[in-house]
XYZ file of C-alpha atoms in Angstrom:
86
model
C 6.495 -12.281 -21.329
C 10.359 -12.585 -23.391
C 12.474 -14.731 -21.579
C 14.157 -11.923 -19.784
C 10.853 -11.120 -18.012
C 10.713 -14.848 -16.640
C 14.288 -14.658 -15.359
C 13.992 -11.286 -13.123
C 10.663 -12.625 -12.637
C 12.622 -15.878 -11.067
C 15.005 -13.561 -9.589
C 12.664 -11.419 -7.933
C 10.600 -14.179 -6.452
C 13.903 -15.518 -5.304
C 15.150 -12.497 -3.073
C 11.519 -11.465 -1.686
C 10.915 -15.004 -1.061
C 13.408 -15.171 0.713
C 13.322 -11.565 2.511
C 9.342 -13.005 3.393
C 10.337 -16.451 5.273
C 13.608 -13.476 7.232
C 10.856 -11.676 8.104
C 9.097 -14.075 10.581
C 10.308 -15.870 13.489
C 11.726 -18.717 14.360
C 12.219 -22.313 12.021
C 10.387 -22.243 9.151
C 10.053 -26.145 7.549
C 10.044 -25.246 3.810
C 11.450 -25.839 1.527
C 13.646 -23.870 -1.121
C 10.534 -24.064 -4.412
C 8.110 -23.837 -2.389
C 9.349 -20.511 -0.905
C 10.634 -19.831 -4.141
C 7.002 -20.019 -5.177
C 5.713 -17.949 -3.142
C 7.767 -15.316 -3.197
C 7.172 -15.377 -7.264
C 3.308 -15.007 -6.262
C 3.821 -12.416 -4.174
C 6.353 -10.306 -6.029
C 3.368 -10.698 -9.061
C 0.555 -9.738 -6.127
C 2.061 -7.263 -4.263
C 2.878 -4.636 -7.944
C -0.400 -5.402 -8.976
C -2.104 -3.759 -5.758
C 0.748 -1.183 -5.744
C 0.157 -0.313 -9.339
C -3.635 0.140 -7.932
C -2.659 1.950 -5.143
C -0.787 3.665 -7.470
C 2.223 3.832 -5.539
C 4.261 1.166 -8.531
C 5.680 3.607 -10.485
C 7.851 6.001 -8.260
C 11.335 7.718 -8.765
C 13.923 5.810 -7.448
C 13.795 1.941 -4.982
C 9.494 1.893 -4.757
C 10.003 0.907 -0.757
C 6.036 0.632 -0.333
C 5.809 -1.556 -3.118
C 8.298 -3.834 -2.084
C 7.063 -3.547 1.838
C 3.995 -4.962 0.256
C 5.785 -7.814 -1.363
C 7.278 -8.369 1.590
C 4.505 -8.513 3.917
C 2.544 -10.324 0.781
C 5.235 -13.023 1.284
C 6.490 -13.993 4.566
C 2.200 -14.083 4.912
C 1.974 -17.226 2.866
C 5.562 -18.959 3.918
C 3.346 -18.835 6.884
C -0.284 -19.954 5.111
C 2.228 -23.042 3.946
C 3.632 -23.572 6.844
C 0.207 -24.175 8.476
C -0.508 -26.280 5.930
C 1.683 -28.402 6.084
C 1.418 -29.119 9.652
C -1.975 -30.804 9.316
């Protein structure tokens, strides 16, 4: 992976993490770096799932891939919240 790909993954992870966090009701007490990490992981896994389903490459915006990534990020943030609460 080149440096531009790494920077892109971090930027997309930030956006996906924030959108996933906003999708959850109420306040979350997860830190910024943890949210970014969950977002990056959700973006990578969501892309793999979308590729497996055959919806990763479409003309225009890949809405289905984006929805999968945000759902994974929301689930990841919720899981981290539950683990931190213990």
